[in-house]
mmCIF file of C-alpha atoms in Angstrom:
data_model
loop_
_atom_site.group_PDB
_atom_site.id
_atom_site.type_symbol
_atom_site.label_atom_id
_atom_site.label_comp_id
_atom_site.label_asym_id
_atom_site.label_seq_id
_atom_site.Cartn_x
_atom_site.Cartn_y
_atom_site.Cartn_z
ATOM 1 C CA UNK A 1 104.769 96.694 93.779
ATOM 2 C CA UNK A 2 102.145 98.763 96.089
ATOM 3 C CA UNK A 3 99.078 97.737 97.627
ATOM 4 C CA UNK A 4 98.251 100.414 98.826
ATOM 5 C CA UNK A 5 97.240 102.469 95.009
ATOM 6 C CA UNK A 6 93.937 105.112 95.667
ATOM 7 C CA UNK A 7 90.594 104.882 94.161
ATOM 8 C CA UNK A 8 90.874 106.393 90.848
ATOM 9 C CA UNK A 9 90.952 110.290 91.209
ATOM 10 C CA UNK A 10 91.386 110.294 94.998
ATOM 11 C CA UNK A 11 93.325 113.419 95.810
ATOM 12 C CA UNK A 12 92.972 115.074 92.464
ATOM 13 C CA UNK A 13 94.452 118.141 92.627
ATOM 14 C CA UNK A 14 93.456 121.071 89.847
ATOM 15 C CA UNK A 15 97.557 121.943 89.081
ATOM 16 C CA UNK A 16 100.321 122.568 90.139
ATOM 17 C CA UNK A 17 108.955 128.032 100.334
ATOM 18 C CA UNK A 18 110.689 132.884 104.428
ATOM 19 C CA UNK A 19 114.117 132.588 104.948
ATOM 20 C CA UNK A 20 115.871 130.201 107.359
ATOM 21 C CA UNK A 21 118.051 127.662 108.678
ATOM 22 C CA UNK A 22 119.452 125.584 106.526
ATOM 23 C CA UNK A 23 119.058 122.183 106.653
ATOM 24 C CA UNK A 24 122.247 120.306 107.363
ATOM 25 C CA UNK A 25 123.281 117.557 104.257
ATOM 26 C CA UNK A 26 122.137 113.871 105.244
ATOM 27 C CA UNK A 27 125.313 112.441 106.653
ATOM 28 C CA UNK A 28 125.954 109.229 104.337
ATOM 29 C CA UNK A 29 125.219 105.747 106.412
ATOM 30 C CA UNK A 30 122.090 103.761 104.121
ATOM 31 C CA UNK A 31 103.858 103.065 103.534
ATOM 32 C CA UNK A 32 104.277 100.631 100.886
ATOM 33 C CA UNK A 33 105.789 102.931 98.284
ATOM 34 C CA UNK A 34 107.403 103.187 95.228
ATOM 35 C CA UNK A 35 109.834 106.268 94.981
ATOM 36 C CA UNK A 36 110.878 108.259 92.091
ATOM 37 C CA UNK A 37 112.914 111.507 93.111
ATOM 38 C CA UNK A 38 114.550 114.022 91.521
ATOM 39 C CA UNK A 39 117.733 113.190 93.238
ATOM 40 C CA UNK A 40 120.455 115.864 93.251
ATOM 41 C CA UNK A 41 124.250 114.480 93.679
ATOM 42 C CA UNK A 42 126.051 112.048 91.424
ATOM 43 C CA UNK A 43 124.160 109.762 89.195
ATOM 44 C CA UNK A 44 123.432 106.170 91.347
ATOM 45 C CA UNK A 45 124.015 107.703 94.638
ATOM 46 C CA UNK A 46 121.611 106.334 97.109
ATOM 47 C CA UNK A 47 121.290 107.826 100.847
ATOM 48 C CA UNK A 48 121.837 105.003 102.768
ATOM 49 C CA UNK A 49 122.146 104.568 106.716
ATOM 50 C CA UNK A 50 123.710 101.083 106.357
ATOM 51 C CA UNK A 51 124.842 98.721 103.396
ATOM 52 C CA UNK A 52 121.695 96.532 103.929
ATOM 53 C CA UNK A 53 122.014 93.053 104.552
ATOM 54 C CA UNK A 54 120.658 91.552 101.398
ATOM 55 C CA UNK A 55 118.726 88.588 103.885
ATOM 56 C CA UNK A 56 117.905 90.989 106.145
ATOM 57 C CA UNK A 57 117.200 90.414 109.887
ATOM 58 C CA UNK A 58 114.033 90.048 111.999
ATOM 59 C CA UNK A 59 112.406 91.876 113.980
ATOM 60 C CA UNK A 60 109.890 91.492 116.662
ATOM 61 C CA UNK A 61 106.166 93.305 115.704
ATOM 62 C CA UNK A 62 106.169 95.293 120.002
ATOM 63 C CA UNK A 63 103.002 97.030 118.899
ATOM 64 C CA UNK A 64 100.053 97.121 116.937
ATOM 65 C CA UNK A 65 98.035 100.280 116.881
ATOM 66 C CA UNK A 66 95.496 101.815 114.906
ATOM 67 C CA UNK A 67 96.738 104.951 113.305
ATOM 68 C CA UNK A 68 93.374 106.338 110.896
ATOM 69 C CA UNK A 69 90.501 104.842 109.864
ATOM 70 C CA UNK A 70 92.001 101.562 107.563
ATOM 71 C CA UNK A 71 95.603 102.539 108.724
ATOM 72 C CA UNK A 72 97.494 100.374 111.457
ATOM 73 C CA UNK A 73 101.010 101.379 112.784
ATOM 74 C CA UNK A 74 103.069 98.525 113.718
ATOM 75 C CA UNK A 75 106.261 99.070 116.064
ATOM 76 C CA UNK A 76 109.194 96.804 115.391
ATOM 77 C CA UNK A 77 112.135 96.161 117.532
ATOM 78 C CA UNK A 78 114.534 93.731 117.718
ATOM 79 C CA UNK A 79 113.667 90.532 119.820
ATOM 80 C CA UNK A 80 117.229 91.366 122.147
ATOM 81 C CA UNK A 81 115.638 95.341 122.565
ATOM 82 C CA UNK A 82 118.821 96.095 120.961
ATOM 83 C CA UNK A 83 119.449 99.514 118.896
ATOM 84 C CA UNK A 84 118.756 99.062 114.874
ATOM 85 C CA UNK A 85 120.636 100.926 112.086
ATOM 86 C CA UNK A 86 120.451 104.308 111.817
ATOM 87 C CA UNK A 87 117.981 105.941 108.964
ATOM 88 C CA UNK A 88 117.094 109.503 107.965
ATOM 89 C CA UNK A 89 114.017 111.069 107.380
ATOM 90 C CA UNK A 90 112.583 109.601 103.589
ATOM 91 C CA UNK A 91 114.304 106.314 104.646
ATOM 92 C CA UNK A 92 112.605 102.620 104.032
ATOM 93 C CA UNK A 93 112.353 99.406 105.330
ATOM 94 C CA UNK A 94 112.264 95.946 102.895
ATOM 95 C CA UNK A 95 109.587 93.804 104.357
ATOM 96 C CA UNK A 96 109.168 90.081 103.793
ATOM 97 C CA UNK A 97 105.644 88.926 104.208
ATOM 98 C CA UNK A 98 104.448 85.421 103.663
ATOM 99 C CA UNK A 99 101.448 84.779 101.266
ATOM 100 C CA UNK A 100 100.074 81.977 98.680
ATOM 101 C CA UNK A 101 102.640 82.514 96.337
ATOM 102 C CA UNK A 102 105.489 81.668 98.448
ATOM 103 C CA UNK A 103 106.584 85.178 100.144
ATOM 104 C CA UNK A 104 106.296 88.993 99.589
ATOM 105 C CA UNK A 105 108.483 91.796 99.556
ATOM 106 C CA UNK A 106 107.010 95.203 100.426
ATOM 107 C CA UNK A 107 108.735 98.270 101.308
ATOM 108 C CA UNK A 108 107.315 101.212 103.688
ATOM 109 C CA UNK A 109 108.669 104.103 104.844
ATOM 110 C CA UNK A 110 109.867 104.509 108.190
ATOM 111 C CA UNK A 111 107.307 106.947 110.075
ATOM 112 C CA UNK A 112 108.836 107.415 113.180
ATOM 113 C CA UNK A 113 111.503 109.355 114.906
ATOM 114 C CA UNK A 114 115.193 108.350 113.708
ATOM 115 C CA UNK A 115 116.426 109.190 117.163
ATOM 116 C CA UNK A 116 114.724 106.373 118.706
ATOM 117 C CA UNK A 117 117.192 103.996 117.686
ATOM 118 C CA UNK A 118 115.330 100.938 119.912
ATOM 119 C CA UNK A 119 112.122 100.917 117.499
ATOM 120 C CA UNK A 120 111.243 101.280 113.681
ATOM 121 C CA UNK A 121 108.106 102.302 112.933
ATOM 122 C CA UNK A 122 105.944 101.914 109.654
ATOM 123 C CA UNK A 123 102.340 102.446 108.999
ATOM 124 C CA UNK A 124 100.348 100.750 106.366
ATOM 125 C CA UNK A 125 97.082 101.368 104.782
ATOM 126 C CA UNK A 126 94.758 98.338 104.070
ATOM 127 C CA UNK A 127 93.968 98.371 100.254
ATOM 128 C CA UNK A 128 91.294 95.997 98.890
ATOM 129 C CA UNK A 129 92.446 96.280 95.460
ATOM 130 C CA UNK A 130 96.339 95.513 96.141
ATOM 131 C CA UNK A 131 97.983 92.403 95.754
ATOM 132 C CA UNK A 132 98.222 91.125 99.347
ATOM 133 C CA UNK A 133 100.813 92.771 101.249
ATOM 134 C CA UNK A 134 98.848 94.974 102.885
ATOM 135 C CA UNK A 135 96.116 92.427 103.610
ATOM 136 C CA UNK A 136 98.596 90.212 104.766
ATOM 137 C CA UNK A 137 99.764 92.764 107.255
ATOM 138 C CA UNK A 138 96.450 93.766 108.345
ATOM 139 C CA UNK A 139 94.996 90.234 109.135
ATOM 140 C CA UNK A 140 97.918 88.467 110.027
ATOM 141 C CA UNK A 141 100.647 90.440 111.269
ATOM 142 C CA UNK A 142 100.388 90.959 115.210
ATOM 143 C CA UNK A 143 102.063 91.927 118.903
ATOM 144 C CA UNK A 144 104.694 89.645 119.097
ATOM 145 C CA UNK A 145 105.060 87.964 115.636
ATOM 146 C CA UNK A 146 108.389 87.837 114.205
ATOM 147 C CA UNK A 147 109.192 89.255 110.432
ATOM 148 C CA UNK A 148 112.080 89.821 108.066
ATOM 149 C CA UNK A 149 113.168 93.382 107.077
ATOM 150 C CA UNK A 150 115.691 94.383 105.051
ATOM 151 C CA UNK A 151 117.326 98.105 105.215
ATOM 152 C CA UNK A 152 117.033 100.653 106.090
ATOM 153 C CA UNK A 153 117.431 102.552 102.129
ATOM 154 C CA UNK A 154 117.233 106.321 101.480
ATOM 155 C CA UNK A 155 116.116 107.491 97.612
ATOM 156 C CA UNK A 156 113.711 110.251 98.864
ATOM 157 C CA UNK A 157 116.263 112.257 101.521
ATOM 158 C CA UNK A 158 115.565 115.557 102.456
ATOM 159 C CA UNK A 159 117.643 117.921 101.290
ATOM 160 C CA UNK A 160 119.144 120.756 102.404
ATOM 161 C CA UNK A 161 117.737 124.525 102.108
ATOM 162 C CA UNK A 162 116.779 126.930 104.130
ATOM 163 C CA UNK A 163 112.872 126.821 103.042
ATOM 164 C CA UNK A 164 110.748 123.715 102.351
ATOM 165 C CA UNK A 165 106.730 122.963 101.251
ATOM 166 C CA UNK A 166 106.036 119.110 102.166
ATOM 167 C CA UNK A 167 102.551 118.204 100.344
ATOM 168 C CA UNK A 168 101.345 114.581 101.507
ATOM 169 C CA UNK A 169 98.006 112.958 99.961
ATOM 170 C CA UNK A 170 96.656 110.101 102.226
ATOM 171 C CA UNK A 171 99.307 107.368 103.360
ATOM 172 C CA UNK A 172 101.954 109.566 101.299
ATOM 173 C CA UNK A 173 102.518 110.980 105.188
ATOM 174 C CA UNK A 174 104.222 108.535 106.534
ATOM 175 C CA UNK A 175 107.755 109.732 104.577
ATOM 176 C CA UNK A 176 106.796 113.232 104.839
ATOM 177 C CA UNK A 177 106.038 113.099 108.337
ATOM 178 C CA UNK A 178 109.515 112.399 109.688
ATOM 179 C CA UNK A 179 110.892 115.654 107.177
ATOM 180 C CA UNK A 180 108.457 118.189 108.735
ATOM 181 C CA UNK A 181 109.935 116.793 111.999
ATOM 182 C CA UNK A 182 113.476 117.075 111.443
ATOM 183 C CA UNK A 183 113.363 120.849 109.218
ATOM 184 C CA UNK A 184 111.373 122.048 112.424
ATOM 185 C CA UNK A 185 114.142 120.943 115.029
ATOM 186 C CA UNK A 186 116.659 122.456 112.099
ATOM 187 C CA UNK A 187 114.702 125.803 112.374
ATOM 188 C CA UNK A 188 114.209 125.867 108.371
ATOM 189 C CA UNK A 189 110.926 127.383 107.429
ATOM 190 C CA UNK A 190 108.147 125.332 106.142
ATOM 191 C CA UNK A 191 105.042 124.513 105.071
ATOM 192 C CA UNK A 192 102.746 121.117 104.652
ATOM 193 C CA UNK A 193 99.725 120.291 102.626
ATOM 194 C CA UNK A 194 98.306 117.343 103.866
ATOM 195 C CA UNK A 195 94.980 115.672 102.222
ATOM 196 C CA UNK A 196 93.139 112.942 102.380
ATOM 197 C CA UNK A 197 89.756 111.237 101.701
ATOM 198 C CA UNK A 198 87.762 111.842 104.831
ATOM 199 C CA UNK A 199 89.823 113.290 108.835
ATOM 200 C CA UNK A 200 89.093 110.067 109.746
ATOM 201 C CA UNK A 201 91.740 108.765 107.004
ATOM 202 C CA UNK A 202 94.414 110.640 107.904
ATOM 203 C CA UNK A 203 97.094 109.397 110.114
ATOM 204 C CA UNK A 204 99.410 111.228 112.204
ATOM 205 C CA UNK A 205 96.982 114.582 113.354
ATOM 206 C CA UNK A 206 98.113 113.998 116.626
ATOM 207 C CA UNK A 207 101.966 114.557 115.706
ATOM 208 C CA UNK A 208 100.970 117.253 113.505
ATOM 209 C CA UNK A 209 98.637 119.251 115.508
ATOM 210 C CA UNK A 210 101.854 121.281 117.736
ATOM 211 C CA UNK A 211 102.568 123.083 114.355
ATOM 212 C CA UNK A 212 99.482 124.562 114.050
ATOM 213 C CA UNK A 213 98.493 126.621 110.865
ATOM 214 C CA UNK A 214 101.907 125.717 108.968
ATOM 215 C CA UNK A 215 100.098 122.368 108.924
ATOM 216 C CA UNK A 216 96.870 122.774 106.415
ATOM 217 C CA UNK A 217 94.995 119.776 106.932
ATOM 218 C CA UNK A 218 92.468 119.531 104.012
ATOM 219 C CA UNK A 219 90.034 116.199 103.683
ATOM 220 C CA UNK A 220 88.639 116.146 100.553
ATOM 221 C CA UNK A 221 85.297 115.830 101.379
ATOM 222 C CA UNK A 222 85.248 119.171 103.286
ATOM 223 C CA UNK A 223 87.682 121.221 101.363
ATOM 224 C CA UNK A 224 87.631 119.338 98.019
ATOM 225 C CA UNK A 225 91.073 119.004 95.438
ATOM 226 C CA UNK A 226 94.039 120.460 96.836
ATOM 227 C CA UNK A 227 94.841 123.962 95.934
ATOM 228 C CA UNK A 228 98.298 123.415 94.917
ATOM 229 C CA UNK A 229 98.802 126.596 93.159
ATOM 230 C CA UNK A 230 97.573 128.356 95.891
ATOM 231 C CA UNK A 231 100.224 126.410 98.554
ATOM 232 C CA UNK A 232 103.218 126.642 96.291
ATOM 233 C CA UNK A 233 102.744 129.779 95.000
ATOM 234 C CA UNK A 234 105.376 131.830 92.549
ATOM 235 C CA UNK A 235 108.874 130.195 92.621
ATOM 236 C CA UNK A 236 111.244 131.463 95.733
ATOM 237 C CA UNK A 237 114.832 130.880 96.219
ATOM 238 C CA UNK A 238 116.487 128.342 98.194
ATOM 239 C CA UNK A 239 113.322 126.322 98.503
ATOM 240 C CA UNK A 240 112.320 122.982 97.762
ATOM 241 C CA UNK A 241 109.461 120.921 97.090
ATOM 242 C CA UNK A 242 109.324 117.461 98.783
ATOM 243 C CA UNK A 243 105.776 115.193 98.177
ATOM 244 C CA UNK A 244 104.443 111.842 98.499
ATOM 245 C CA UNK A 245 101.159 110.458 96.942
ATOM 246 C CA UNK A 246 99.037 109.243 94.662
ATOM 247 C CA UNK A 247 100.000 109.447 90.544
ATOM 248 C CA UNK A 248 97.444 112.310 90.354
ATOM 249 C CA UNK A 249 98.412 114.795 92.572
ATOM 250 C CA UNK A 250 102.189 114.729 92.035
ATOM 251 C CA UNK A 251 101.284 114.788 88.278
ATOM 252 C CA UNK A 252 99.487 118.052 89.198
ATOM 253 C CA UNK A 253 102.467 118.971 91.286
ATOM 254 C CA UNK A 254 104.692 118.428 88.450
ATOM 255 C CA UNK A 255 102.707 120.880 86.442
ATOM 256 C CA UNK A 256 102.871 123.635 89.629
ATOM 257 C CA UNK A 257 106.434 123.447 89.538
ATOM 258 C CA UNK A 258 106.899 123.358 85.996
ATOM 259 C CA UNK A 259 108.688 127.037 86.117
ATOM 260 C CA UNK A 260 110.816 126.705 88.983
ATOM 261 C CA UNK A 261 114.666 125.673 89.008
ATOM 262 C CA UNK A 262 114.906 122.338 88.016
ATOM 263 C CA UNK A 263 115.639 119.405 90.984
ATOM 264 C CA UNK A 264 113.254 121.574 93.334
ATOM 265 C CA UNK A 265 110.454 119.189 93.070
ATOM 266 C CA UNK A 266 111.594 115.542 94.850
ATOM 267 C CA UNK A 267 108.577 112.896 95.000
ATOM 268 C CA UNK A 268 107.594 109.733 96.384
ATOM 269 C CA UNK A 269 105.248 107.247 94.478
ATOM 270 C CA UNK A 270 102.785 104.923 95.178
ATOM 271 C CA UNK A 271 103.013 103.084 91.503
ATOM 272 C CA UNK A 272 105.535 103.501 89.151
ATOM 273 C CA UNK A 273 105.118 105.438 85.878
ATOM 274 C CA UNK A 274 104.302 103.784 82.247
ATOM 275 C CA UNK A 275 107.829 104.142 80.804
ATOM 276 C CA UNK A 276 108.118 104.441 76.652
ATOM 277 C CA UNK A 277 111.191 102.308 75.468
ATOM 278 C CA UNK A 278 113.583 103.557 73.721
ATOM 279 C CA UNK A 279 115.564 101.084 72.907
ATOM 280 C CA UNK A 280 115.192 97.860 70.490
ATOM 281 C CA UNK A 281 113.078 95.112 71.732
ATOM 282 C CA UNK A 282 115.341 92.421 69.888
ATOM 283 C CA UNK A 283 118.062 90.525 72.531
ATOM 284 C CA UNK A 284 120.980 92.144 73.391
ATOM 285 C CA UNK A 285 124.121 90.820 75.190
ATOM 286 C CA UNK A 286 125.605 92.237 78.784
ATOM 287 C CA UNK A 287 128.818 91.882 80.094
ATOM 288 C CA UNK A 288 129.177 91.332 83.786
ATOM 289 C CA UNK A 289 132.776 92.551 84.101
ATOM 290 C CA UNK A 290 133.261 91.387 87.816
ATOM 291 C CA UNK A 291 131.891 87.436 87.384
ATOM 292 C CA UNK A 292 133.602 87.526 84.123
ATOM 293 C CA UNK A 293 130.187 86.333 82.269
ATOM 294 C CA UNK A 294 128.533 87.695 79.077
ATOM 295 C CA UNK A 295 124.936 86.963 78.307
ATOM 296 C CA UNK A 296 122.079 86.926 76.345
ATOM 297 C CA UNK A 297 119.122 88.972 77.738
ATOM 298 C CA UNK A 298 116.079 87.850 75.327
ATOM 299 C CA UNK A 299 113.219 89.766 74.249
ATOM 300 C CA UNK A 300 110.592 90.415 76.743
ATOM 301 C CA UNK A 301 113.209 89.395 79.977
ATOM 302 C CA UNK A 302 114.691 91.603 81.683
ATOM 303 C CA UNK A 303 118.717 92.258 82.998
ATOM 304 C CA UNK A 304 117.656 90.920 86.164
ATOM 305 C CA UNK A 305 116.345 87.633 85.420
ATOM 306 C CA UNK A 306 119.069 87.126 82.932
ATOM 307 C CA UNK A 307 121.930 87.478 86.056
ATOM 308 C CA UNK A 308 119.967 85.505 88.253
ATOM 309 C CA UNK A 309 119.282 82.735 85.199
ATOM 310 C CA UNK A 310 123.127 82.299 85.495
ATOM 311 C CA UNK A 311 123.533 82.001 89.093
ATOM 312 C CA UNK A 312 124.869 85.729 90.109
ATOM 313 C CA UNK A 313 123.967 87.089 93.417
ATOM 314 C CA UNK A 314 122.732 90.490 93.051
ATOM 315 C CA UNK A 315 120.436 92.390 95.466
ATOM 316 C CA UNK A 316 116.601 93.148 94.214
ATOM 317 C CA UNK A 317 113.119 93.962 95.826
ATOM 318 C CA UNK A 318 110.295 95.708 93.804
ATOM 319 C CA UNK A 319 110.930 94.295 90.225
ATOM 320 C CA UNK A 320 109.336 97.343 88.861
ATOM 321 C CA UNK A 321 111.908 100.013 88.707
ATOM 322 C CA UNK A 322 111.090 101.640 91.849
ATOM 323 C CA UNK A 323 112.801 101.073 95.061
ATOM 324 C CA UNK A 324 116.224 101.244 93.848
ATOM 325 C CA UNK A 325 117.230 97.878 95.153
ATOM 326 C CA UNK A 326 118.803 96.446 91.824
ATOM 327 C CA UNK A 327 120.425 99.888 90.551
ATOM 328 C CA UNK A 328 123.812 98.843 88.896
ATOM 329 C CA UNK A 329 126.850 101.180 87.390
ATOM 330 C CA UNK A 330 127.077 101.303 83.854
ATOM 331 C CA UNK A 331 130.641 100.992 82.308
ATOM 332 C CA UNK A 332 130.109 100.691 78.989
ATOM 333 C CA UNK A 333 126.620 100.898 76.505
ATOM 334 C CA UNK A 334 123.757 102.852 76.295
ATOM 335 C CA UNK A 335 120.862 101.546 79.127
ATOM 336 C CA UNK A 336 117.338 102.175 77.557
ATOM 337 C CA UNK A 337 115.486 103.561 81.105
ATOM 338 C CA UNK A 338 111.973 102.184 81.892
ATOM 339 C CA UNK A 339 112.297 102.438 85.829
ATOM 340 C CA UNK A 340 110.301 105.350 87.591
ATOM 341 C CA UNK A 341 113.084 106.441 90.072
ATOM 342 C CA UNK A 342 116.325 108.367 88.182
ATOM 343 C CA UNK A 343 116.134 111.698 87.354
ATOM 344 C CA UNK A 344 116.478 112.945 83.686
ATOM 345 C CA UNK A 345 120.195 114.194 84.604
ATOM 346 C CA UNK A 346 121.003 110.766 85.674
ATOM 347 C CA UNK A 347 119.339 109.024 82.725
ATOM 348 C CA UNK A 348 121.265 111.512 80.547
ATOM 349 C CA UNK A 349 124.680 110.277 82.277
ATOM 350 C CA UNK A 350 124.102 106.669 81.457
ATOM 351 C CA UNK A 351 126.215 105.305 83.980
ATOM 352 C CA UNK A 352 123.640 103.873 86.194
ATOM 353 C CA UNK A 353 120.704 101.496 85.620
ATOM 354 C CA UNK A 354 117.712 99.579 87.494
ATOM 355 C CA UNK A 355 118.428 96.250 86.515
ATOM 356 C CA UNK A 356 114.848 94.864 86.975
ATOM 357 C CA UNK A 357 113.288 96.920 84.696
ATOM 358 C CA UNK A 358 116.156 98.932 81.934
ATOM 359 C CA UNK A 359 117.086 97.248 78.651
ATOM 360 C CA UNK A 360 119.827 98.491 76.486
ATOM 361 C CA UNK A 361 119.461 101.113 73.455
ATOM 362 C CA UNK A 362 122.358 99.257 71.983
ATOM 363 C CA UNK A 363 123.693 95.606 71.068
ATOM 364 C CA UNK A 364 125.691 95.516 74.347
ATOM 365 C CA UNK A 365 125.681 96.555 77.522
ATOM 366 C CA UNK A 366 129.073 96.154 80.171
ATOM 367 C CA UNK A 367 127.546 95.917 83.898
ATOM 368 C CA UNK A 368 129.683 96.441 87.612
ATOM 369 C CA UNK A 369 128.303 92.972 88.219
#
């Protein structure tokens, strides 16, 4: 669902928080990305500023600027200057972009300041390699054109504790950037990593730069792979690990972490994971208890296409088992996970599932649908 993947082994990084202020809990309202966190709370909960109007609403593009080298920053505000829904810091935006197949849906994290409630702003990064949504944005979208967005949709909040580190590899700022901002006005202690290919690629210095050395800017063609070991050092208590980036360096920041307390590490992707089934492939039947409906989902389809096959209206984006969109309570069955966004607690609970993506380990599956 991203078009904005790296060049194979950008930000490769070799492996894988002082007391003080906590950070208060997100208060429950609702860069191209995929997410996948290790979410803490009860299994399906979603941070969300708003219930999100499943057509959305559209917005005005106010300005167009150019953020790093290949990265533009678009402002969007609605056409009456009104204020937008609120949105914490990890929060993002649905975007419906026109292109030759008929429309696209993209999502990007909101990169500016939830306190200015007149604007949203996202940042994109142009990648030649994607599957239009960035192009689209890059060539087409300008000051003044209208666009669709749907959200805004927390799966990557920031948590609460009273230390953080925040690593961020190229575009993987634009979540992080909003967190550094909001654990500094808490007075928490933290740290950030930030890499990227070349200075010149990096977005956001400016905003950065008033931290001074907690910030460790490192291009990688001056400092090389990230030292992650090095920046996370030996576990610590109350401290958390929040990242965004490419595959490689939070697979590397997986392995850094592997000995601290489990849920410390929360991530943001760029692509979601190859999941191993573990389930049958042959059909298998699901009960929608609310419509009243049971069908057949076939081999190769997915839950998804089956409900929208028979004409039930259920809320989607990525189709890849990313954004969170589509996730659905469980009441009965065993869902055979193949999305990249639960956590292994919440897989082990069964009573949540991304429709879009998730099968059933069993004959029969009984959806909140």
């Amino acid at each position: 669902m991203n078009d904005r993947l790296p060049p194979a082994g950008t930000l490769l990084a070799p492996t894988n928080r002082t007391p003080g202020t906590a950070l208060p809990a997100a208060t429950p309202t609702t860069a191209e990305r995929v997410t996948t966190v290790s979410r803490p709370g009860p299994a399906g909960a979603v941070t969300a500023e708003a219930t999100p109007d499943p057509a959305g609403f559209v917005l005005t593009v106010a300005t167009r600027v150019l953020a790093a080298d290949g990265v533009v920053c678009l402002a969007l505000r609605r056409p009456d200057g009104g204020a937008l829904p609120p949105w914490t810091p990890g929060a993002h935006i649905d975007v419906f972009l026109d292109g030759a197949d008929g429309g696209m849906i993209r999502q990007y994290s909101l990169c500016g300041r939830p306190g200015e409630r007149d604007v949203w702003r996202i940042a994109v990064l142009r990648e030649p390699r994607g599957r239009g949504g960035s192009a689209h944005v890059h060539d087409q979208l300008r000051e003044g054109d209208a666009v669709r967005v749907r959200g805004p949709r927390n799966n990557f909040p920031l948590r609460p504790a009273a230390r953080h580190l925040f690593v961020a590899g190229g575009i993987g700022i634009t979540p992080i950037l909003p967190m550094v901002e909001a654990a500094e006005a808490a007075g928490a202690d933290w740290r950030l990593l930030y890499g990227g290919r070349t200075r010149a690629s990096m977005a956001f210095l400016d905003r950065l730069a008033p931290y001074g050395d907690r910030v460790l800017v490192r291009p990688q063609d001056a400092y090389g792979l990230l030292d992650l070991a090095a920046f996370v050092g030996p576990p610590e208590p109350d401290t958390l690990v929040h990242a965004c980036g490419p595959e490689p360096l939070l697979e590397a920041l997986r392995d850094t972490c592997a000995n601290w307390p489990p849920g410390t590490l929360g991530v943001e992707r760029f692509a979601p994971v190859e999941a191993t089934a573990a389930g049958p492939a042959e059909a298998f039947e699901v009960e929608l208890a609310r419509s009243g409906l049971t069908l057949t989902v076939p081999p190769g389809r997915s839950v998804l296409e089956a409900v929208e096959e028979a004409g039930v209206t259920v809320d989607f984006s990525c189709r890849e088992g990313t954004c969170g969109t589509c996730e659905t309570d469980v009441l009965e069955g065993t869902p055979d996970h193949r999305d990249s966004l639960l956590t292994e607690e919440e897989r082990a609970g069964g009573d949540t599932m991304l429709i879009c993506v998730s099968r059933s380990c069993g004959p029969r599956l009984v959806l909140d649908l």
